[in-house]
Coordinates of C-alpha atoms and ligand atoms in Angstrom, one line a residue:
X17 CA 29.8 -8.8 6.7
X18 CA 27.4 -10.4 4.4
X19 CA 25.5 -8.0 1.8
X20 CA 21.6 -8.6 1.3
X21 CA 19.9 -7.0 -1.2
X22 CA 15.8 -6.5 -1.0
X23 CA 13.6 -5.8 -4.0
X24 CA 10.1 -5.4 -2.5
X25 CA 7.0 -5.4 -5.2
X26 CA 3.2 -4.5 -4.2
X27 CA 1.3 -2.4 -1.6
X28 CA 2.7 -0.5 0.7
X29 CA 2.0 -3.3 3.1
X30 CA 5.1 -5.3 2.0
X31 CA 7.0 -1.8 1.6
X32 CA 7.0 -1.5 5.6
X33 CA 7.3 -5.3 5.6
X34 CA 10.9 -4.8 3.6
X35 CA 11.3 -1.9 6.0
X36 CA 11.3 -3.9 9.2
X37 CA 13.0 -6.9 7.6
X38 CA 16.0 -4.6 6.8
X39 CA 16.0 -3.1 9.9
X40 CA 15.9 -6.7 11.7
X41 CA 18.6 -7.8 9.1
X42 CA 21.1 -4.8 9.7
X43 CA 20.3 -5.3 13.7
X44 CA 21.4 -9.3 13.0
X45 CA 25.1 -8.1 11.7
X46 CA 24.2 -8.3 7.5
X47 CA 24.9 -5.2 6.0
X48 CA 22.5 -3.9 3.5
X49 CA 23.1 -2.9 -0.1
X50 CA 21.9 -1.4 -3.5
X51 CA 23.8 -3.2 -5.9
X52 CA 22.2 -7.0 -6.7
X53 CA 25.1 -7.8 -8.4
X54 CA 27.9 -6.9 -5.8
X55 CA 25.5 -8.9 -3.1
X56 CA 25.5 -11.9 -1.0
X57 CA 21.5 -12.3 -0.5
X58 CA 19.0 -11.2 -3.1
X59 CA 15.4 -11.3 -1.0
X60 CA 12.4 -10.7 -3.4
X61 CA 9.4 -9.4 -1.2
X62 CA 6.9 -10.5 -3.8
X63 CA 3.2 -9.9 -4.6
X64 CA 0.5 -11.6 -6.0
X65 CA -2.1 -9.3 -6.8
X66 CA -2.1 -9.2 -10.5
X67 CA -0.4 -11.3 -12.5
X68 CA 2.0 -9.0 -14.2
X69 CA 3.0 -8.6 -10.7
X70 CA 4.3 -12.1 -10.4
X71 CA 5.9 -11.6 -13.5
X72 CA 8.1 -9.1 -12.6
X73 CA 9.4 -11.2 -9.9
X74 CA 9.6 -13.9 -11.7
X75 CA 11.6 -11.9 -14.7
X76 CA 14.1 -10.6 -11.7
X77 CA 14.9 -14.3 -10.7
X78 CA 15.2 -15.3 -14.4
X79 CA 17.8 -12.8 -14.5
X80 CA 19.7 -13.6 -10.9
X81 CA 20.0 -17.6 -12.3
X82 CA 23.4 -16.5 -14.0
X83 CA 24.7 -14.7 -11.1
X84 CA 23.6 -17.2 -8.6
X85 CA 25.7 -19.9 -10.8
X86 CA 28.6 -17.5 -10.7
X87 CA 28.7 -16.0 -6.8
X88 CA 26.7 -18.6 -5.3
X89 CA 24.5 -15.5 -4.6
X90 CA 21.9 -17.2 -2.1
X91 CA 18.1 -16.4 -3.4
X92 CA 15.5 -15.9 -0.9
X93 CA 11.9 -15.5 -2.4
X94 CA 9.2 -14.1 0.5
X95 CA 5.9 -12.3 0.3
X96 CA 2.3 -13.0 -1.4
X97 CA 3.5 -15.4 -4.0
X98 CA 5.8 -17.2 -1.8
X99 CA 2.8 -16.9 0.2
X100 CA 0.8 -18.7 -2.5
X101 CA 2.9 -20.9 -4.4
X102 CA 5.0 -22.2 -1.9
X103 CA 7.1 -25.1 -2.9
X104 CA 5.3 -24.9 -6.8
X105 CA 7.4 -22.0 -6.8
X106 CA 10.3 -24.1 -6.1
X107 CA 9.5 -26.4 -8.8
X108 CA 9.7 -23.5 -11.8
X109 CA 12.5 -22.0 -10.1
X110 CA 14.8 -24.7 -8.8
X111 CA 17.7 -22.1 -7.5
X112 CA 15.7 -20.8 -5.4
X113 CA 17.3 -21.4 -1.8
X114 CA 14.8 -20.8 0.1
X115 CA 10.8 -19.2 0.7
X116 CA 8.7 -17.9 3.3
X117 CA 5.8 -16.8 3.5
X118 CA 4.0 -13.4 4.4
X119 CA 3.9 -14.4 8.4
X120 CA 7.5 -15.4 8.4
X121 CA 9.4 -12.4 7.8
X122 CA 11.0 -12.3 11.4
X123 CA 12.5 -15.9 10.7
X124 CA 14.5 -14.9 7.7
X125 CA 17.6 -13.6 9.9
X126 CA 17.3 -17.3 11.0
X127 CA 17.6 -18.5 7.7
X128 CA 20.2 -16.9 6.7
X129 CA 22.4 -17.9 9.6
X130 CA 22.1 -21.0 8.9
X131 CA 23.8 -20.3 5.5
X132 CA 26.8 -18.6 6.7
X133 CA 27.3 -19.8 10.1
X134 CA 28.8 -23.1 11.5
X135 CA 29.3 -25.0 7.6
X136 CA 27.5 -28.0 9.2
X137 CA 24.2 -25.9 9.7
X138 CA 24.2 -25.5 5.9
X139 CA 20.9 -26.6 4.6
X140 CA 21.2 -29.2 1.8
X141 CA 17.7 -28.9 0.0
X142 CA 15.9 -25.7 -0.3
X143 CA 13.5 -24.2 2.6
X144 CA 9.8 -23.5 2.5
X145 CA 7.7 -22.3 5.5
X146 CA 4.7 -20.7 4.5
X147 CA 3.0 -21.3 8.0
X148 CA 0.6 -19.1 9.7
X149 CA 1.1 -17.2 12.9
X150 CA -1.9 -16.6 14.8
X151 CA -1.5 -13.6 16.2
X152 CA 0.3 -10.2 15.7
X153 CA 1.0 -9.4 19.7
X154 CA 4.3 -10.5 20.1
X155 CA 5.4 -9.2 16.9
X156 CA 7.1 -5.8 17.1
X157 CA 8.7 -4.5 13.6
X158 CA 11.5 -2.8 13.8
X159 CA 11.9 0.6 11.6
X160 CA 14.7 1.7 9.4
X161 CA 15.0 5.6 9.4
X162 CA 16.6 7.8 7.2
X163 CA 18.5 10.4 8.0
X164 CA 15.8 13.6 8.7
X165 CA 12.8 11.4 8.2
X166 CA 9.6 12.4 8.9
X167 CA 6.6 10.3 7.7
X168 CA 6.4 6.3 8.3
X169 CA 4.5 3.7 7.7
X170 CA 3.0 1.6 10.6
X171 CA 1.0 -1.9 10.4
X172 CA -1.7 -2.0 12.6
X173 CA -3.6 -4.9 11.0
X174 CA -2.9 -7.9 8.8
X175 CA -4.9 -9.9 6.8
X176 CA -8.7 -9.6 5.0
X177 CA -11.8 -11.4 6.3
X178 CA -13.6 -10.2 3.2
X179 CA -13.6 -12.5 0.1
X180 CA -14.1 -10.0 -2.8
X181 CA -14.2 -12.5 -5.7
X182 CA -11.1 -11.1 -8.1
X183 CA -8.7 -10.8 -4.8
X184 CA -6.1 -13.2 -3.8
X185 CA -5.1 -11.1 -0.9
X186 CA -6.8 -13.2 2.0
X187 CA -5.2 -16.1 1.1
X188 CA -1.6 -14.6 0.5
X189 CA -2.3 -12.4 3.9
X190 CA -4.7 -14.6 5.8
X191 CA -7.5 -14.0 8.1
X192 CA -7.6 -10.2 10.1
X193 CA -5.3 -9.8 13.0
X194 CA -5.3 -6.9 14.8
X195 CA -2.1 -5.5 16.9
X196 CA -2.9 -4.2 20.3
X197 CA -4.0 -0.5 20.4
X198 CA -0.6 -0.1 23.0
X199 CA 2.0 -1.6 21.2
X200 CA 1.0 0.0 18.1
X201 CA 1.0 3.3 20.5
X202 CA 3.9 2.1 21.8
X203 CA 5.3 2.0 18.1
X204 CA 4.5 5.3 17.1
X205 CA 5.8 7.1 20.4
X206 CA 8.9 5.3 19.4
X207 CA 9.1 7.4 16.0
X208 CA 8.0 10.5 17.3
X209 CA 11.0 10.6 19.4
X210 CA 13.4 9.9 16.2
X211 CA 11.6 13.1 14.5
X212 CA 8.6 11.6 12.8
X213 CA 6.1 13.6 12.3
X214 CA 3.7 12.1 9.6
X215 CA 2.5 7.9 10.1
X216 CA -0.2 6.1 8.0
X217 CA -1.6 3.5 9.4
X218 CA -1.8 0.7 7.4
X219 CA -4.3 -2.7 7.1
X220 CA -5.7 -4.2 4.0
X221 CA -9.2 -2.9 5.3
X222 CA -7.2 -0.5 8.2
X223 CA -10.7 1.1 8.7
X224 CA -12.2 -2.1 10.8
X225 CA -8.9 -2.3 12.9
X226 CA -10.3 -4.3 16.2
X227 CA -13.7 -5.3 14.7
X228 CA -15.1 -7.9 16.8
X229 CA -11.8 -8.1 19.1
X230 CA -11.7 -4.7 20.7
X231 CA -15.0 -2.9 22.4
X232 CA -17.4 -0.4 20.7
X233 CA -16.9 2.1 23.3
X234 CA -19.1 5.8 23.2
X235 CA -20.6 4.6 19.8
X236 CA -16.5 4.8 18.9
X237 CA -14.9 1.6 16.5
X238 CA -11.6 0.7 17.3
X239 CA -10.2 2.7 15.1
X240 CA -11.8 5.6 15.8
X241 CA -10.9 5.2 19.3
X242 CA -6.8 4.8 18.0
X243 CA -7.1 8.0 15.5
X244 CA -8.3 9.8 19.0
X245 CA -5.2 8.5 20.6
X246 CA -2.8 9.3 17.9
X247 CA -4.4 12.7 18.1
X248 CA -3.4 13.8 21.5
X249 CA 0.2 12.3 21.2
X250 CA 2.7 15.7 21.6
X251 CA 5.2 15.7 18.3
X252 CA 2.8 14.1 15.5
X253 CA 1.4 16.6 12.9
X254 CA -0.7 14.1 10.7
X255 CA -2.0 11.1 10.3
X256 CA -3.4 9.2 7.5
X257 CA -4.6 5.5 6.7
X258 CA -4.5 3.3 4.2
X259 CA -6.8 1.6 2.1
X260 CA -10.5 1.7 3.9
X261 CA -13.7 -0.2 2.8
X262 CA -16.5 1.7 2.2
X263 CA -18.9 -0.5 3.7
X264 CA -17.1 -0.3 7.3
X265 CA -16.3 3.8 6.9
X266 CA -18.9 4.6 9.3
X267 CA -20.5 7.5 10.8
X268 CA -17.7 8.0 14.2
X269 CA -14.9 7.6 11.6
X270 CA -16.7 10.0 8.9
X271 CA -16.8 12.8 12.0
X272 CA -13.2 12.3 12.8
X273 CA -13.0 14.7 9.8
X274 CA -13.2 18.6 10.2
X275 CA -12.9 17.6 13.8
X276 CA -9.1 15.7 14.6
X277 CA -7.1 18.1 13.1
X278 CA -4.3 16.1 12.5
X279 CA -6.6 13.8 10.1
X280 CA -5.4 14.8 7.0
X281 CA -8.0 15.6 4.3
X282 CA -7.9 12.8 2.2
X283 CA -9.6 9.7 1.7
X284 CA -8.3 6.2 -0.3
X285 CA -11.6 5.3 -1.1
X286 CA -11.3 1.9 -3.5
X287 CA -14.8 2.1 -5.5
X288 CA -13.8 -1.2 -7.9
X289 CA -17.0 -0.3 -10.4
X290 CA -19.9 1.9 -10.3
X291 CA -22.4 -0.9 -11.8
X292 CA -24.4 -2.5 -8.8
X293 CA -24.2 -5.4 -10.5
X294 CA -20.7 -5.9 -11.2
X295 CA -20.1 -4.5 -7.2
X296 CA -23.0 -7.5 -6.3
X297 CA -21.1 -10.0 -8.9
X298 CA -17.7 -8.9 -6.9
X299 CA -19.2 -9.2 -3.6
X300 CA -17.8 -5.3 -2.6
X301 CA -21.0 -5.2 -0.1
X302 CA -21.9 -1.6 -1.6
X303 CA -24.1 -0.1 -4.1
X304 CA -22.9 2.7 -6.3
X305 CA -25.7 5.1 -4.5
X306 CA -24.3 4.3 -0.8
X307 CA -20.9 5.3 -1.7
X308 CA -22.2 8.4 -3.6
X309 CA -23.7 9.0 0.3
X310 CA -20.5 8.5 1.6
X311 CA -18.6 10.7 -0.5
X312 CA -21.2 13.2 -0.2
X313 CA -21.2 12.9 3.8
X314 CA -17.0 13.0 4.1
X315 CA -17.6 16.2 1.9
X316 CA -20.0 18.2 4.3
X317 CA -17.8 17.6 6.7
X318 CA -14.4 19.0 5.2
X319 CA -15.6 20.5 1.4
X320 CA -11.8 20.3 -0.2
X321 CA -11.5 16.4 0.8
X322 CA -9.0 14.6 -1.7
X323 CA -10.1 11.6 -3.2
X324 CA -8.1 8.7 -4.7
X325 CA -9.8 5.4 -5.4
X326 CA -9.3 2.0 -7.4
X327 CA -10.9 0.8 -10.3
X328 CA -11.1 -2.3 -12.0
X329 CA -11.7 -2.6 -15.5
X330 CA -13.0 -6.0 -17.4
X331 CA -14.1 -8.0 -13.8
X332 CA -15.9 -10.8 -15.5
X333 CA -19.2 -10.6 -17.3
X334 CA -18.4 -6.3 -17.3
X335 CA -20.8 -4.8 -20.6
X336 CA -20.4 -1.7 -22.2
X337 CA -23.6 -0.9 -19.9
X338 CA -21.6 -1.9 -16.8
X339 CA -18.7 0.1 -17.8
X340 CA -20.6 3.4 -19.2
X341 CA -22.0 3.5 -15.3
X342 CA -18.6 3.3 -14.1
X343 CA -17.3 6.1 -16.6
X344 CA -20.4 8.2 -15.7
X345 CA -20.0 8.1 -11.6
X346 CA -15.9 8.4 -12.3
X347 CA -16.9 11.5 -13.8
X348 CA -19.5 13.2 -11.2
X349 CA -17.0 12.1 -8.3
X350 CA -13.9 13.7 -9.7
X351 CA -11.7 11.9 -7.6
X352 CA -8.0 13.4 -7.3
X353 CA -6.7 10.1 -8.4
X354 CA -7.2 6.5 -9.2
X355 CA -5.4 3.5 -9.7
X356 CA -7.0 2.0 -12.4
X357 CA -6.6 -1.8 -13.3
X358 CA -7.4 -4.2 -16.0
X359 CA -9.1 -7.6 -14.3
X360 CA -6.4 -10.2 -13.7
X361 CA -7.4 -13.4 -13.1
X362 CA -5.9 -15.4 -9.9
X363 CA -5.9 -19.1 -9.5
X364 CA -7.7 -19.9 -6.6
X365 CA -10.3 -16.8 -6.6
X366 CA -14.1 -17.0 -7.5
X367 CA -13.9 -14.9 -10.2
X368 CA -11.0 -16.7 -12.2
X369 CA -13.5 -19.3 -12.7
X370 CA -16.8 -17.4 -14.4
X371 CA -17.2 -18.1 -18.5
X372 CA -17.6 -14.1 -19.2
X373 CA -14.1 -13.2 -19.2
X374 CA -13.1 -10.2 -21.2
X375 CA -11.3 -9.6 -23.7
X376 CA -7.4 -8.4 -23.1
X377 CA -8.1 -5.8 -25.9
X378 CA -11.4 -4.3 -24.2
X379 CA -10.0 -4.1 -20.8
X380 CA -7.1 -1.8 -22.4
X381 CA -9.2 -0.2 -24.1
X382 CA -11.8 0.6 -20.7
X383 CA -8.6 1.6 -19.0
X384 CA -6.9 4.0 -21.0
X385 CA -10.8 5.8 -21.1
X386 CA -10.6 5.8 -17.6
X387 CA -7.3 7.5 -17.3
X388 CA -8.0 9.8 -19.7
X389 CA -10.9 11.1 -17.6
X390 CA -8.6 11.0 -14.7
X391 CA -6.1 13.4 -16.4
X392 CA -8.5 15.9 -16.8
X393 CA -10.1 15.2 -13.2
X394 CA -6.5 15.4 -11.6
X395 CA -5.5 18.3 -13.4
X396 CA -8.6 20.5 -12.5
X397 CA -8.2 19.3 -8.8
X398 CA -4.6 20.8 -9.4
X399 CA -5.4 23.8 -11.1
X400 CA -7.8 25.2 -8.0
X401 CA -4.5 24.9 -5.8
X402 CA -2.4 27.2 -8.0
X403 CA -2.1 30.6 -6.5
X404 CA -2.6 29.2 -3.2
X405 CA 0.2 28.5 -0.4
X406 CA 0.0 24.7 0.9
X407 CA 1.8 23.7 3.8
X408 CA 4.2 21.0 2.5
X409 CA 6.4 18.2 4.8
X410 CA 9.5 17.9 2.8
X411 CA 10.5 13.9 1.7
X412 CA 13.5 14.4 -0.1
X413 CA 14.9 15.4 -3.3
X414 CA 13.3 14.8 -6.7
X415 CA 13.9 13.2 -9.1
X416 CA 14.5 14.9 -11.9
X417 CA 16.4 18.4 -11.5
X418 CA 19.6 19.9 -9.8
X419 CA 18.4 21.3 -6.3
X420 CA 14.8 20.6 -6.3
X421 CA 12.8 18.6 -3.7
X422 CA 9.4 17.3 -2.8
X423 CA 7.0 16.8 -0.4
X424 CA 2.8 16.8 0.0
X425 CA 0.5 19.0 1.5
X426 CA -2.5 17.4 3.5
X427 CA -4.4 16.8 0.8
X428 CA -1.8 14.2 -0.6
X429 CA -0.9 16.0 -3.7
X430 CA 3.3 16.0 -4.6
X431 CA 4.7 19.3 -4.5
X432 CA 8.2 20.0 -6.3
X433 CA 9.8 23.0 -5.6
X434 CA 13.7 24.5 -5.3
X435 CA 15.2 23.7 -1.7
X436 CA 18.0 22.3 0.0
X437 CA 18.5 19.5 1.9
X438 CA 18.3 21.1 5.4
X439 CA 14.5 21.3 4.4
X440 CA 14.1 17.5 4.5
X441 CA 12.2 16.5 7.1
X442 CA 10.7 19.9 7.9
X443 CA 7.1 21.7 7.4
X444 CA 8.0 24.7 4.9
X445 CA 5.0 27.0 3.0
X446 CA 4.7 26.3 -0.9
X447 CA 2.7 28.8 -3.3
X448 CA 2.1 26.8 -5.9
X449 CA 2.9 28.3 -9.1
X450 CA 1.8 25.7 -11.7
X451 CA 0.3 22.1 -12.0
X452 CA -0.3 19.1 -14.0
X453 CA -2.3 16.0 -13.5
X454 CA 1.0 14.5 -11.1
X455 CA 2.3 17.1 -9.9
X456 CA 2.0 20.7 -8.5
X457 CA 5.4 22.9 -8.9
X458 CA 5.8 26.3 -6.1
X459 CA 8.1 28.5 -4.5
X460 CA 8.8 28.1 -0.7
X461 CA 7.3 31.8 0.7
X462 CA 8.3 32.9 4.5
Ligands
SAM505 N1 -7.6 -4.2 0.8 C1 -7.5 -3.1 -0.1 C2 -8.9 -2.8 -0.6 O1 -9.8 -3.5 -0.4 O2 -9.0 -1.7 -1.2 C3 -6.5 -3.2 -1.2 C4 -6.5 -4.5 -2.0 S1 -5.4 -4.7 -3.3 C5 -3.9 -4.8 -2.5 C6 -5.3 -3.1 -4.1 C7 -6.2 -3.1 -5.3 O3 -5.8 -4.0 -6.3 C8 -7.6 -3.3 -5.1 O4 -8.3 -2.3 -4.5 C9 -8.1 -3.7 -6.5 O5 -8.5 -2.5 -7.2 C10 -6.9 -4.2 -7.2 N2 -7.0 -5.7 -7.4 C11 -7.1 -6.7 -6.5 N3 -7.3 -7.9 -7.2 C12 -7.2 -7.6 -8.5 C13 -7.3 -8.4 -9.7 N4 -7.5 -9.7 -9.6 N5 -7.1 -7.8 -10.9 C14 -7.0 -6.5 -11.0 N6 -6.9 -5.7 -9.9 C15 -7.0 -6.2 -8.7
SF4_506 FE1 -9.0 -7.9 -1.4 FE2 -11.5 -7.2 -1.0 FE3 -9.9 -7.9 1.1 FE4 -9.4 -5.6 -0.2 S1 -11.3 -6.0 0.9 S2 -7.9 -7.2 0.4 S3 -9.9 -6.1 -2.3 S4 -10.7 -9.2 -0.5
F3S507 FE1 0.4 -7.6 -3.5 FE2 0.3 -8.9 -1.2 FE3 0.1 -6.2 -1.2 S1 -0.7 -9.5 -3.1 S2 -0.8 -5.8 -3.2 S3 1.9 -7.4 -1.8 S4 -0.9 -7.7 0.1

């Protein structure tokens, strides 16, 4: 049995991606393993979103040159930069044997046939197919679950019809496809009845899921209409979503909260800058004062909503000004966390192109002011939960520590505590004992 070994970079997108391409692999007779250097395939899932990204990737492959020479390892680069170099890639990187792009993940079994099946199948020059699909129906993702797994990912979307000027995402994802509300149904009736009780529904903007495709129906979006769905379907506990746009987070979806009570209580909520005109100047569709309405409206409707966000620090043409209005609404927000990013300019994106570009030095320095204020934002979000008993759906064991395990309440936040591995899987009651701005440590109570 051939081994295949897959490093996936980026969103959580291309983690379920990786997900369904091992499953697809294991169900085509390759076995999968952990060890790069004992394996037959290495498979990069890449990403593009940042160029330190790319790098990474690019590093790993620097790295597999020697053992490709050795074992005639067989390299397979797929994902966003695949995606968006193509065969440039192939160029820089000449033992690379063969890339696909983001829509061509169920061909790579294919592929790979073709390299250890009848000799004469062998191809003699490297492989790119970075072609589009047109549409998501046919397409059905296999899962790989663990052993007592209880949360899952599931695609409901790909692709971005927004072009906000610093993102390379719509070109390395394409335009929005939406799956059909059944077979996404159909998906996640499949995982309840292998234990799973937790999904997040994923989509680069998973909040206008069906726009223009899929009838309004009661004043209901799409997606609204799927979270009511999900929310009479016997066996699942909670759902979440992943990432929204404020601009489409409208009024049905903002009363799904308080009132589905499976909806966990926590909003992604990427804010990018809290200067109107760096938000105008990225094209976000927002002002600073509309998602300060939003927040405000998602918190009369359940007061302890957790919020996480993005930020991007140094976007072209950004002035202390710019950046002291950022700082200022991070601050009054409090979110529960942030990812917070320096500006990384993509070839092939609006932004990339301005004269303002700023400094390397002033975009490290932006950032590490913004994750100091986070610190102390995340830690006092922490602090109101200590003394308080959260109901926690074990993952697994943690990292660090003989017998201890985690898993997160409804609110998002990680929770370590002493178990055992009978608890994977399960909902068990944590008082929480003590925090810091990661993570929340308890004792299970009951
Ligand atoms: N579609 C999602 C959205 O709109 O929020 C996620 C987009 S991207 C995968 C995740 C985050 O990466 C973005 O929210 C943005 O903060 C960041 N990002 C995208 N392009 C970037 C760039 N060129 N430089 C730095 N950060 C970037
Ligand atoms: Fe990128 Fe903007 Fe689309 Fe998100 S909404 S994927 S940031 S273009
Ligand atoms: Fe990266 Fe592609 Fe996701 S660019 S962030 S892996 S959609």
């Amino acid at each position: 049995m051939k081994r295949v070994f897959v490093r996936t970079y980026g969103c959580q997108t291309n983690e379920r991606d990786s997900e369904a391409l091992r499953a697809l692999l294991q169900s085509r007779g390759y076995a999968l393993t952990e060890d790069a250097s004992g394996a037959d395939v290495i498979l990069l899932n890449t990403c593009s979103v940042r160029e330190q990204a790319e790098a990474k990737a690019l590093g790993k492959l620097g790295l597999l040159r020697a053992q490709k020479r050795r074992r005639g390892t067989v390299l397979g680069i797929l994902g966003c930069m695949a995606q968006r170099l193509g065969s440039e890639l192939l160029r820089q990187r000449p033992e690379i044997d063969f890339i696909l792009g983001t829509e061509k993940l169920s061909q790579v079994a294919d592929y790979l046939d073709r390299y250890f099946g009848n000799p004469g199948d062998k191809p003699s020059t490297p492989l790119v197919d970075v072609g589009r699909e047109e549409s998501l129906s046919g397409q059905n993702f296999p899962h790989e679950l663990k052993p007592r797994q209880a949360s899952a990912f599931v695609s409901i979307m790909q692709g971005c019809n927004l072009r906000c000027r610093y993102c390379i995402v719509p070109q390395t994802r394409g335009r929005e496809r939406h799956r059909p509300m059944e077979a996404i149904l159909d998906e996640i009736r499949q995982l309840l009845s292998h234990g799973i009780q937790e999904v997040t529904l994923l989509g680069q903007i998973v909040n206008r899921y069906g726009y223009g495709v899929l009838p309004v129906i009661d004043g209901q979006s799409p997606f609204v209409q799927l979270l009511e769905k999900l929310q009479s379907l016997d066996g699942l506990q909670r759902i979440r979503f992943l990432s929204s746009h404020p601009k489409d987070f409208g009024h049905d979806l903002i009363a799904c909260f308080g009132r589905l009570s499976k909806l966990c209580p926590h909003v992604h909520l990427p804010l990018q800058s809290a200067s109107d005109r760096i938000l105008k100047a990225m094209g976000r569709l927002y002002t600073r004062e509309q998602f300060q309405q939003l927040v405000s409206r998602l918190q009369e409707k359940v007061p302890d909503l957790a919020l996480s966000t993005d930020l991007i620090v140094g976007f072209p043409g950004e002035s202390e000004e710019d950046f002291g209005e950022t700082l200022d609404f991070f601050e009054k927000i409090s979110f529960d966390m942030a990812f917070i990013f320096r500006y990384s300019p993509r070839s092939g994106t609006a932004a990339a192109l301005s004269p303002e570009q700023i400094p390397e030095e002033t975009k490290a320095k932006r950032q590490q002011i913004l994750l100091r204020a986070l610190e102390k934002h995340s830690l006092r979000h922490k602090r109101q939960l200590v003394g308080t008993t959260q109901s926690v759906l074990v993952e697994g064991r943690a990292h660090r520590g003989e017998g201890r395990f985690w898993g997160r309440n409804p609110g998002f936040h990680k929770i370590i505590f002493d178990g055992h591995e009978e608890l994977i899987g399960q909902f068990i009651s944590v008082r929480i004992e003590s925090a810091s701005p990661a993570v929340l440590l308890g004792k299970i109570v009951g």
